[in-house]
PDB file of C-alpha atoms in Angstrom:
ATOM      1  CA  MET A 215     198.995  63.614 107.559  1.00  0.00           C
ATOM      2  CA  SER A 216     197.057  64.341 104.194  1.00  0.00           C
ATOM      3  CA  ASP A 217     194.238  62.362 105.792  1.00  0.00           C
ATOM      4  CA  LEU A 218     194.056  64.349 108.782  1.00  0.00           C
ATOM      5  CA  LEU A 219     193.671  67.481 106.749  1.00  0.00           C
ATOM      6  CA  ARG A 220     190.936  66.089 104.485  1.00  0.00           C
ATOM      7  CA  ASN A 221     188.922  64.996 107.881  1.00  0.00           C
ATOM      8  CA  ALA A 222     189.501  68.546 109.291  1.00  0.00           C
ATOM      9  CA  ALA A 223     187.979  70.082 106.127  1.00  0.00           C
ATOM     10  CA  ALA A 224     185.191  67.812 106.151  1.00  0.00           C
ATOM     11  CA  GLN A 225     183.978  68.961 109.679  1.00  0.00           C
ATOM     12  CA  LYS A 226     184.177  72.614 108.988  1.00  0.00           C
ATOM     13  CA  PRO A 227     180.761  73.953 108.382  1.00  0.00           C
ATOM     14  CA  ARG A 228     179.754  75.211 104.907  1.00  0.00           C
ATOM     15  CA  ALA A 229     178.627  78.712 104.237  1.00  0.00           C
ATOM     16  CA  ILE A 230     174.881  78.877 103.184  1.00  0.00           C
ATOM     17  CA  PRO A 231     174.490  81.110 100.031  1.00  0.00           C
ATOM     18  CA  THR A 232     172.153  83.902 100.387  1.00  0.00           C
ATOM     19  CA  ILE A 233     169.836  85.822  97.987  1.00  0.00           C
ATOM     20  CA  GLN A 234     170.863  89.577  97.847  1.00  0.00           C
ATOM     21  CA  ARG A 235     167.537  91.621  98.092  1.00  0.00           C
ATOM     22  CA  ALA A 236     167.111  94.867  96.529  1.00  0.00           C
ATOM     23  CA  MET A 237     167.359  97.928  98.783  1.00  0.00           C
ATOM     24  CA  VAL A 238     164.542 100.430  98.419  1.00  0.00           C
ATOM     25  CA  LYS A 239     165.428 103.926  99.441  1.00  0.00           C
ATOM     26  CA  ARG A 240     162.356 105.530 101.597  1.00  0.00           C
ATOM     27  CA  PRO A 241     161.691 109.082 101.060  1.00  0.00           C
ATOM     28  CA  ALA A 242     163.068 111.542 103.537  1.00  0.00           C
ATOM     29  CA  GLU A 243     160.735 112.470 106.162  1.00  0.00           C
ATOM     30  CA  ASP A 244     160.087 116.100 107.209  1.00  0.00           C
ATOM     31  CA  VAL A 245     162.050 116.484 110.338  1.00  0.00           C
ATOM     32  CA  GLU A 246     161.673 119.468 112.463  1.00  0.00           C
ATOM     33  CA  VAL A 247     165.023 120.541 113.532  1.00  0.00           C
ATOM     34  CA  VAL A 248     165.101 122.301 116.949  1.00  0.00           C
ATOM     35  CA  SER A 249     168.351 123.958 118.256  1.00  0.00           C
ATOM     36  CA  VAL A 250     169.035 123.976 122.129  1.00  0.00           C
ATOM     37  CA  GLY A 251     167.838 126.950 123.509  1.00  0.00           C
ATOM     38  CA  SER A 252     165.468 127.978 120.879  1.00  0.00           C
ATOM     39  CA  PRO A 253     161.765 128.800 121.932  1.00  0.00           C
ATOM     40  CA  GLY A 254     160.538 125.456 120.699  1.00  0.00           C
ATOM     41  CA  TYR A 255     162.946 123.300 122.505  1.00  0.00           C
ATOM     42  CA  PRO A 256     161.800 122.235 125.967  1.00  0.00           C
ATOM     43  CA  SER A 257     164.247 123.154 128.633  1.00  0.00           C
ATOM     44  CA  ASP A 258     163.007 120.416 131.026  1.00  0.00           C
ATOM     45  CA  PRO A 259     162.539 116.715 129.536  1.00  0.00           C
ATOM     46  CA  GLY A 260     158.975 116.764 131.490  1.00  0.00           C
ATOM     47  CA  THR A 261     157.722 119.730 129.750  1.00  0.00           C
ATOM     48  CA  PRO A 262     155.647 118.801 126.530  1.00  0.00           C
ATOM     49  CA  LYS A 263     156.437 120.555 123.227  1.00  0.00           C
ATOM     50  CA  LYS A 264     153.939 122.608 121.842  1.00  0.00           C
ATOM     51  CA  LYS A 265     152.114 121.924 118.823  1.00  0.00           C
ATOM     52  CA  SER A 266     152.433 124.487 115.715  1.00  0.00           C
ATOM     53  CA  LYS A 267     148.896 125.878 114.590  1.00  0.00           C
ATOM     54  CA  LYS A 268     147.719 125.098 111.268  1.00  0.00           C
ATOM     55  CA  ALA A 269     147.686 128.018 108.572  1.00  0.00           C
ATOM     56  CA  GLN A 270     144.462 129.700 108.432  1.00  0.00           C
ATOM     57  CA  PRO A 271     143.497 130.232 104.886  1.00  0.00           C
ATOM     58  CA  ILE A 272     143.825 133.643 103.493  1.00  0.00           C
ATOM     59  CA  VAL A 273     140.627 135.429 102.678  1.00  0.00           C
ATOM     60  CA  TYR A 274     141.131 137.783  99.916  1.00  0.00           C
ATOM     61  CA  SER A 275     139.049 141.267  99.772  1.00  0.00           C
ATOM     62  CA  GLN A 276     135.973 141.005  97.648  1.00  0.00           C
ATOM     63  CA  PRO A 277     135.744 143.162  94.336  1.00  0.00           C
ATOM     64  CA  ALA A 278     134.122 146.103  94.470  1.00  0.00           C
ATOM     65  CA  ASP A 279     130.786 146.855  92.799  1.00  0.00           C
ATOM     66  CA  THR A 280     131.837 148.490  89.703  1.00  0.00           C
ATOM     67  CA  GLY A 281     128.497 148.535  87.986  1.00  0.00           C
ATOM     68  CA  SER A 282     128.826 146.021  85.432  1.00  0.00           C
ATOM     69  CA  GLY A 283     127.347 142.505  85.084  1.00  0.00           C
ATOM     70  CA  ASN A 284     126.878 139.642  82.506  1.00  0.00           C
ATOM     71  CA  HIS A 285     123.284 139.428  82.699  1.00  0.00           C
ATOM     72  CA  LEU A 286     120.903 141.566  80.855  1.00  0.00           C
ATOM     73  CA  LEU A 287     118.615 142.225  83.831  1.00  0.00           C
ATOM     74  CA  THR A 288     121.422 143.267  86.023  1.00  0.00           C
ATOM     75  CA  GLN A 289     122.683 145.810  83.438  1.00  0.00           C
ATOM     76  CA  VAL A 290     119.041 147.202  83.051  1.00  0.00           C
ATOM     77  CA  LYS A 291     119.080 147.727  87.150  1.00  0.00           C
ATOM     78  CA  TYR A 292     122.094 149.378  87.020  1.00  0.00           C
ATOM     79  CA  ALA A 293     121.262 151.527  84.182  1.00  0.00           C
ATOM     80  CA  GLU A 294     117.910 152.472  85.944  1.00  0.00           C
ATOM     81  CA  ASP A 295     119.647 153.222  89.370  1.00  0.00           C
ATOM     82  CA  LYS A 296     122.217 155.556  87.535  1.00  0.00           C
ATOM     83  CA  LEU A 297     119.699 157.325  85.950  1.00  0.00           C
ATOM     84  CA  LYS A 298     117.269 157.628  88.670  1.00  0.00           C
ATOM     85  CA  GLU A 299     120.529 158.863  90.822  1.00  0.00           C
ATOM     86  CA  LYS A 300     121.430 161.385  88.352  1.00  0.00           C
ATOM     87  CA  GLY A 301     118.070 162.921  87.845  1.00  0.00           C
ATOM     88  CA  ALA A 302     118.746 164.007  84.173  1.00  0.00           C
ATOM     89  CA  PRO A 303     119.114 162.485  80.877  1.00  0.00           C
ATOM     90  CA  MET A 304     122.650 160.866  80.101  1.00  0.00           C
ATOM     91  CA  LYS A 305     124.296 160.457  76.283  1.00  0.00           C
ATOM     92  CA  SER A 306     124.227 157.084  75.033  1.00  0.00           C
ATOM     93  CA  LEU A 307     128.168 156.976  75.239  1.00  0.00           C
ATOM     94  CA  ASP A 308     128.279 157.981  78.946  1.00  0.00           C
ATOM     95  CA  LEU A 309     125.611 155.320  79.938  1.00  0.00           C
ATOM     96  CA  PHE A 310     127.201 152.434  78.326  1.00  0.00           C
ATOM     97  CA  SER A 311     130.675 153.616  79.396  1.00  0.00           C
ATOM     98  CA  TYR A 312     129.362 153.402  82.933  1.00  0.00           C
ATOM     99  CA  LEU A 313     127.828 150.145  82.465  1.00  0.00           C
ATOM    100  CA  ASN A 314     131.324 148.849  80.912  1.00  0.00           C
ATOM    101  CA  ILE A 315     129.864 147.499  77.793  1.00  0.00           C
ATOM    102  CA  PRO A 316     131.723 148.130  74.422  1.00  0.00           C
ATOM    103  CA  LEU A 317     129.784 149.806  71.553  1.00  0.00           C
ATOM    104  CA  ASN A 318     128.503 147.805  68.742  1.00  0.00           C
ATOM    105  CA  SER A 319     128.793 144.684  70.788  1.00  0.00           C
ATOM    106  CA  SER A 320     126.143 142.000  71.228  1.00  0.00           C
ATOM    107  CA  THR A 321     125.304 143.272  74.684  1.00  0.00           C
ATOM    108  CA  HIS A 322     125.086 147.004  73.467  1.00  0.00           C
ATOM    109  CA  ARG A 323     122.685 145.934  70.533  1.00  0.00           C
ATOM    110  CA  THR A 324     120.502 144.103  72.694  1.00  0.00           C
ATOM    111  CA  LEU A 325     120.296 146.776  75.355  1.00  0.00           C
ATOM    112  CA  THR A 326     119.740 149.601  72.783  1.00  0.00           C
ATOM    113  CA  ARG A 327     116.774 147.400  71.129  1.00  0.00           C
ATOM    114  CA  LEU A 328     115.227 146.778  74.616  1.00  0.00           C
ATOM    115  CA  PHE A 329     115.344 150.373  75.793  1.00  0.00           C
ATOM    116  CA  SER A 330     113.683 151.399  72.534  1.00  0.00           C
ATOM    117  CA  LEU A 331     111.050 148.816  73.074  1.00  0.00           C
ATOM    118  CA  SER A 332     110.487 150.191  76.545  1.00  0.00           C
ATOM    119  CA  SER A 333     110.191 153.753  75.102  1.00  0.00           C
ATOM    120  CA  ALA A 334     107.585 152.655  72.483  1.00  0.00           C
ATOM    121  CA  SER A 335     105.181 150.997  75.149  1.00  0.00           C
ATOM    122  CA  SER A 336     104.156 151.978  78.288  1.00  0.00           C
ATOM    123  CA  SER A 337     103.468 148.448  79.564  1.00  0.00           C
ATOM    124  CA  THR A 338     106.903 147.206  79.932  1.00  0.00           C
ATOM    125  CA  SER A 339     108.509 146.999  83.283  1.00  0.00           C
ATOM    126  CA  VAL A 340     111.825 148.867  82.110  1.00  0.00           C
ATOM    127  CA  LYS A 341     111.682 152.340  83.340  1.00  0.00           C
ATOM    128  CA  ILE A 342     114.179 153.803  80.732  1.00  0.00           C
ATOM    129  CA  ARG A 343     113.310 156.230  78.146  1.00  0.00           C
ATOM    130  CA  TYR A 344     115.315 156.720  74.805  1.00  0.00           C
ATOM    131  CA  ASP A 345     115.069 160.072  72.932  1.00  0.00           C
ATOM    132  CA  PRO A 346     116.819 159.465  69.445  1.00  0.00           C
ATOM    133  CA  ALA A 347     116.668 163.160  68.942  1.00  0.00           C
ATOM    134  CA  SER A 348     119.492 164.004  71.435  1.00  0.00           C
ATOM    135  CA  ASP A 349     120.805 160.256  71.657  1.00  0.00           C
ATOM    136  CA  THR A 350     119.919 160.307  75.467  1.00  0.00           C
ATOM    137  CA  TYR A 351     118.621 158.124  77.975  1.00  0.00           C
ATOM    138  CA  SER A 352     116.348 159.308  80.797  1.00  0.00           C
ATOM    139  CA  TYR A 353     114.658 157.340  84.066  1.00  0.00           C
ATOM    140  CA  ALA A 354     110.941 157.085  83.391  1.00  0.00           C
ATOM    141  CA  PRO A 355     109.158 156.337  86.861  1.00  0.00           C
ATOM    142  CA  GLU A 356     105.640 154.899  87.163  1.00  0.00           C
ATOM    143  CA  HIS A 357     104.196 158.362  87.842  1.00  0.00           C
ATOM    144  CA  PRO A 358     105.301 161.474  86.010  1.00  0.00           C
ATOM    145  CA  VAL A 359     106.361 163.427  89.027  1.00  0.00           C
ATOM    146  CA  TYR A 360     109.682 165.110  89.371  1.00  0.00           C
ATOM    147  CA  ASP A 361     108.829 168.570  91.034  1.00  0.00           C
ATOM    148  CA  VAL A 362     106.131 170.602  92.645  1.00  0.00           C
ATOM    149  CA  PRO A 363     104.381 171.489  89.446  1.00  0.00           C
ATOM    150  CA  SER A 364     104.185 168.325  87.822  1.00  0.00           C
ATOM    151  CA  LEU A 365     102.956 167.084  91.292  1.00  0.00           C
ATOM    152  CA  VAL A 366     100.258 169.321  91.244  1.00  0.00           C
ATOM    153  CA  GLN A 367      99.130 168.380  87.780  1.00  0.00           C
ATOM    154  CA  PHE A 368      99.384 164.644  88.389  1.00  0.00           C
ATOM    155  CA  LEU A 369      97.109 165.173  91.467  1.00  0.00           C
ATOM    156  CA  ARG A 370      94.486 167.192  89.383  1.00  0.00           C
ATOM    157  CA  GLN A 371      94.527 164.550  86.545  1.00  0.00           C
ATOM    158  CA  ARG A 372      93.867 161.985  89.061  1.00  0.00           C
ATOM    159  CA  ALA A 373      90.979 163.633  90.939  1.00  0.00           C
ATOM    160  CA  GLU A 374      89.030 163.817  87.670  1.00  0.00           C
ATOM    161  CA  THR A 375      88.719 159.904  87.549  1.00  0.00           C
ATOM    162  CA  THR A 376      89.008 159.207  91.243  1.00  0.00           C
ATOM    163  CA  MET A 377      88.909 160.960  94.570  1.00  0.00           C
ATOM    164  CA  LYS A 378      91.249 158.589  96.251  1.00  0.00           C
ATOM    165  CA  GLY A 379      94.490 159.863  97.848  1.00  0.00           C
ATOM    166  CA  MET A 380      97.885 159.124  96.399  1.00  0.00           C
ATOM    167  CA  SER A 381     100.133 157.311  98.698  1.00  0.00           C
ATOM    168  CA  ILE A 382     103.372 159.496  99.671  1.00  0.00           C
ATOM    169  CA  LYS A 383     105.374 156.079  99.679  1.00  0.00           C
ATOM    170  CA  ASP A 384     104.534 155.235  96.134  1.00  0.00           C
ATOM    171  CA  LEU A 385     105.429 158.972  94.899  1.00  0.00           C
ATOM    172  CA  LYS A 386     108.792 158.435  96.464  1.00  0.00           C
ATOM    173  CA  GLU A 387     109.592 155.869  93.715  1.00  0.00           C
ATOM    174  CA  SER A 388     109.022 158.533  91.344  1.00  0.00           C
ATOM    175  CA  TRP A 389     110.556 161.586  92.900  1.00  0.00           C
ATOM    176  CA  SER A 390     112.909 161.116  96.155  1.00  0.00           C
ATOM    177  CA  ASP A 391     112.235 164.907  97.312  1.00  0.00           C
ATOM    178  CA  VAL A 392     108.508 164.366  97.224  1.00  0.00           C
ATOM    179  CA  VAL A 393     108.044 165.099 101.031  1.00  0.00           C
ATOM    180  CA  ALA A 394     109.852 168.592 100.831  1.00  0.00           C
ATOM    181  CA  GLY A 395     107.426 169.162  97.430  1.00  0.00           C
ATOM    182  CA  CYS A 396     104.230 168.123  99.246  1.00  0.00           C
ATOM    183  CA  GLU A 397     105.098 170.588 102.154  1.00  0.00           C
ATOM    184  CA  GLN A 398     105.469 173.245  99.832  1.00  0.00           C
ATOM    185  CA  ALA A 399     102.415 172.600  97.822  1.00  0.00           C
ATOM    186  CA  GLU A 400     100.501 172.349 100.869  1.00  0.00           C
ATOM    187  CA  HIS A 401     101.756 175.680 102.239  1.00  0.00           C
ATOM    188  CA  GLU A 402     100.733 177.120  98.914  1.00  0.00           C
ATOM    189  CA  GLY A 403      97.176 175.670  99.081  1.00  0.00           C
ATOM    190  CA  LYS A 404      97.569 173.611  96.023  1.00  0.00           C
ATOM    191  CA  ILE A 405      97.030 170.009  97.615  1.00  0.00           C
ATOM    192  CA  LEU A 406      95.830 168.565 100.773  1.00  0.00           C
ATOM    193  CA  VAL A 407      97.774 166.030 103.053  1.00  0.00           C
ATOM    194  CA  LEU A 408      97.140 163.455 105.527  1.00  0.00           C
ATOM    195  CA  ARG A 409      99.378 163.223 108.477  1.00  0.00           C
ATOM    196  CA  ALA A 410     100.213 160.426 110.899  1.00  0.00           C
ATOM    197  CA  GLN A 411      99.233 160.817 114.544  1.00  0.00           C
ATOM    198  CA  ASN A 412     102.954 160.677 115.602  1.00  0.00           C
ATOM    199  CA  ALA A 413     105.370 163.237 116.981  1.00  0.00           C
ATOM    200  CA  GLU A 414     106.817 163.585 113.546  1.00  0.00           C
ATOM    201  CA  LYS A 415     103.655 164.025 111.657  1.00  0.00           C
ATOM    202  CA  THR A 416     104.556 161.790 108.957  1.00  0.00           C
ATOM    203  CA  LEU A 417     102.934 162.464 105.634  1.00  0.00           C
ATOM    204  CA  ARG A 418     100.891 159.584 104.488  1.00  0.00           C
ATOM    205  CA  MET A 419      98.538 160.681 101.685  1.00  0.00           C
ATOM    206  CA  THR A 420      97.789 163.484  99.475  1.00  0.00           C
ATOM    207  CA  TRP A 421      95.038 164.599  97.309  1.00  0.00           C
ATOM    208  CA  ALA A 422      94.505 167.695  94.917  1.00  0.00           C
ATOM    209  CA  ASN A 423      92.854 170.949  96.328  1.00  0.00           C
ATOM    210  CA  THR A 424      89.818 171.509  94.027  1.00  0.00           C
ATOM    211  CA  GLY A 425      87.887 173.195  96.703  1.00  0.00           C
ATOM    212  CA  GLY A 426      89.715 176.554  96.256  1.00  0.00           C
ATOM    213  CA  GLU A 427      91.367 178.513  99.060  1.00  0.00           C
ATOM    214  CA  LEU A 428      91.571 176.589 102.400  1.00  0.00           C
ATOM    215  CA  GLY A 429      90.158 178.118 105.288  1.00  0.00           C
ATOM    216  CA  GLY A 430      87.636 180.319 103.208  1.00  0.00           C
ATOM    217  CA  ILE A 431      83.910 180.536 103.689  1.00  0.00           C
ATOM    218  CA  ASP A 432      81.593 181.187 100.882  1.00  0.00           C
ATOM    219  CA  ASP A 433      79.562 184.620 100.856  1.00  0.00           C
ATOM    220  CA  GLU A 434      76.308 182.500 100.908  1.00  0.00           C
ATOM    221  CA  PHE A 435      77.013 180.727 104.238  1.00  0.00           C
ATOM    222  CA  LYS A 436      78.075 184.038 105.775  1.00  0.00           C
ATOM    223  CA  ASN A 437      74.765 185.736 104.893  1.00  0.00           C
ATOM    224  CA  MET A 438      72.942 182.687 106.315  1.00  0.00           C
ATOM    225  CA  TRP A 439      74.624 182.913 109.511  1.00  0.00           C
ATOM    226  CA  ASN A 440      74.423 186.732 109.767  1.00  0.00           C
ATOM    227  CA  SER A 441      70.642 186.616 109.051  1.00  0.00           C
ATOM    228  CA  LEU A 442      69.983 184.280 112.256  1.00  0.00           C
ATOM    229  CA  ARG A 443      68.607 186.393 115.261  1.00  0.00           C
ATOM    230  CA  LEU A 444      69.205 185.036 118.843  1.00  0.00           C
ATOM    231  CA  PRO A 445      66.189 185.473 121.249  1.00  0.00           C
ATOM    232  CA  PRO A 446      66.768 187.829 124.471  1.00  0.00           C
ATOM    233  CA  GLU A 447      68.790 186.476 127.008  1.00  0.00           C
ATOM    234  CA  ALA A 448      65.892 186.381 129.469  1.00  0.00           C
ATOM    235  CA  ASP A 449      63.649 184.223 127.009  1.00  0.00           C
ATOM    236  CA  VAL A 450      66.537 181.576 126.094  1.00  0.00           C
ATOM    237  CA  PRO A 451      65.616 179.098 129.105  1.00  0.00           C
ATOM    238  CA  ALA A 452      61.890 179.411 128.034  1.00  0.00           C
ATOM    239  CA  GLU A 453      62.571 178.795 124.300  1.00  0.00           C
ATOM    240  CA  LEU A 454      64.851 175.973 125.174  1.00  0.00           C
ATOM    241  CA  GLU A 455      62.147 174.164 127.401  1.00  0.00           C
ATOM    242  CA  LYS A 456      59.639 174.565 124.439  1.00  0.00           C
ATOM    243  CA  PHE A 457      61.760 172.405 122.398  1.00  0.00           C
ATOM    244  CA  GLY A 458      62.581 170.056 125.471  1.00  0.00           C
ATOM    245  CA  LEU A 459      66.108 171.246 126.071  1.00  0.00           C
ATOM    246  CA  LYS A 460      67.822 172.038 129.483  1.00  0.00           C
ATOM    247  CA  PRO A 461      69.330 175.446 129.753  1.00  0.00           C
ATOM    248  CA  THR A 462      72.907 175.028 131.255  1.00  0.00           C
ATOM    249  CA  SER A 463      72.157 177.476 133.833  1.00  0.00           C
ATOM    250  CA  VAL A 464      69.267 175.336 135.413  1.00  0.00           C
ATOM    251  CA  ASP A 465      69.694 172.402 137.478  1.00  0.00           C
ATOM    252  CA  PRO A 466      68.608 169.660 135.439  1.00  0.00           C
ATOM    253  CA  SER A 467      66.867 168.114 138.477  1.00  0.00           C
ATOM    254  CA  THR A 468      64.444 170.879 138.848  1.00  0.00           C
ATOM    255  CA  VAL A 469      63.235 170.585 135.374  1.00  0.00           C
ATOM    256  CA  LYS A 470      60.014 168.777 135.349  1.00  0.00           C
ATOM    257  CA  VAL A 471      59.592 166.484 132.463  1.00  0.00           C
ATOM    258  CA  LYS A 472      55.745 165.940 131.328  1.00  0.00           C
ATOM    259  CA  ALA A 473      54.598 162.357 131.328  1.00  0.00           C
ATOM    260  CA  VAL A 474      53.591 161.050 128.140  1.00  0.00           C
ATOM    261  CA  VAL A 475      49.940 159.556 128.353  1.00  0.00           C
ATOM    262  CA  ASP A 476      49.293 156.757 125.942  1.00  0.00           C
ATOM    263  CA  ASP A 477      45.579 157.275 124.759  1.00  0.00           C
ATOM    264  CA  LYS A 478      45.389 153.656 123.360  1.00  0.00           C
ATOM    265  CA  VAL A 479      43.810 151.243 125.675  1.00  0.00           C
ATOM    266  CA  LYS A 480      45.676 147.870 125.740  1.00  0.00           C
ATOM    267  CA  ARG A 481      43.595 145.052 125.633  1.00  0.00           C
ATOM    268  CA  PRO A 482      44.619 141.684 127.556  1.00  0.00           C
ATOM    269  CA  LYS A 483      45.690 139.097 125.145  1.00  0.00           C
ATOM    270  CA  ARG A 484      43.151 136.208 125.017  1.00  0.00           C
ATOM    271  CA  ARG A 485      44.737 132.939 125.841  1.00  0.00           C
ATOM    272  CA  ARG A 486      43.706 129.911 123.579  1.00  0.00           C
ATOM    273  CA  GLY A 487      44.027 126.488 124.689  1.00  0.00           C
ATOM    274  CA  LYS A 488      45.574 123.753 122.919  1.00  0.00           C
ATOM    275  CA  GLU A 489      43.199 122.351 120.406  1.00  0.00           C
ATOM    276  CA  THR A 490      43.198 118.346 119.963  1.00  0.00           C
ATOM    277  CA  ASN A 491      41.614 115.689 117.448  1.00  0.00           C
ATOM    278  CA  THR A 492      41.238 118.699 114.971  1.00  0.00           C
ATOM    279  CA  HIS A 493      41.380 116.093 112.208  1.00  0.00           C
ATOM    280  CA  MET A 494      38.128 114.376 113.628  1.00  0.00           C
ATOM    281  CA  ALA A 495      36.019 117.646 113.923  1.00  0.00           C
ATOM    282  CA  GLY A 496      33.359 116.486 111.733  1.00  0.00           C
ATOM    283  CA  ILE A 497      32.851 113.152 113.641  1.00  0.00           C
ATOM    284  CA  LEU A 498      32.961 114.115 117.333  1.00  0.00           C
ATOM    285  CA  LYS A 499      30.079 115.685 119.025  1.00  0.00           C
ATOM    286  CA  ASP A 500      30.148 119.139 120.908  1.00  0.00           C
ATOM    287  CA  TYR A 501      28.837 118.654 124.192  1.00  0.00           C
ATOM    288  CA  GLN A 502      29.814 122.113 125.498  1.00  0.00           C
ATOM    289  CA  GLY A 503      26.061 123.242 125.698  1.00  0.00           C
ATOM    290  CA  PHE A 504      25.019 120.477 127.833  1.00  0.00           C
ATOM    291  CA  LYS A 505      27.351 121.429 130.698  1.00  0.00           C
ATOM    292  CA  GLY A 506      25.214 121.459 133.870  1.00  0.00           C
ATOM    293  CA  GLN A 507      22.159 119.780 132.628  1.00  0.00           C
ATOM    294  CA  SER A 508      21.054 116.808 134.260  1.00  0.00           C
ATOM    295  CA  THR A 509      20.357 113.621 132.391  1.00  0.00           C
TER     296      THR A 509
END
């Protein structure tokens, strides 16, 4: 009986040992959970599911122009525009407060030195002048024009060196209201203006009026005009014909024009034949005198 048990155990298959592998958990994926009946859940299995749109990047509003900048030339430009717009001097504290520059900072000291140098020299491109007496800054345009009297004075000084006109476009850089000032000065007879040939009659050029009152005539020319005496009306056609002119009251076809006779007698031009063998004139013999003679 024991032999049978041993034989049965020998016939039984043996279990093969296995190596247990390490289990690595995968990260959980984002699974979109859609409830039944929601807008995203398809009511029909054949209806495709709508894809969600990608979120657009948010565009934030740009910062407003506060009149401040880190670059020195930017600060100079802001200062020029502010002084030009104000049209009057500004205190140093007010100007640098507008530029958002702290006092006694490195930028403040650099700009103060730059404005002082531009005040001492007219060749610099910075159009800002500093007045140490009042501690104020003012806009200094290329041309010293800011009202009607300064405009007339500038044009008169210019007329002493050149008679060229001044462009209205260039004067606008110095005085924004120069068009109205030119019209006022023109009405007063202080300047001369040139207008464009358009409907608006836009001002183009201007000069100083150095010739006196507009529309006036000197007494000398008035006396010369009054001293001229016209002939009687009946003698006018004869006087005009004397000088070769045709009166407007006479038909031009009836006026006889005297033919001009040239006294000089024109001689016919002498034709000369072409001379050949000029280099052998001393060797060849002239037989012209023997023409018609028999040998």
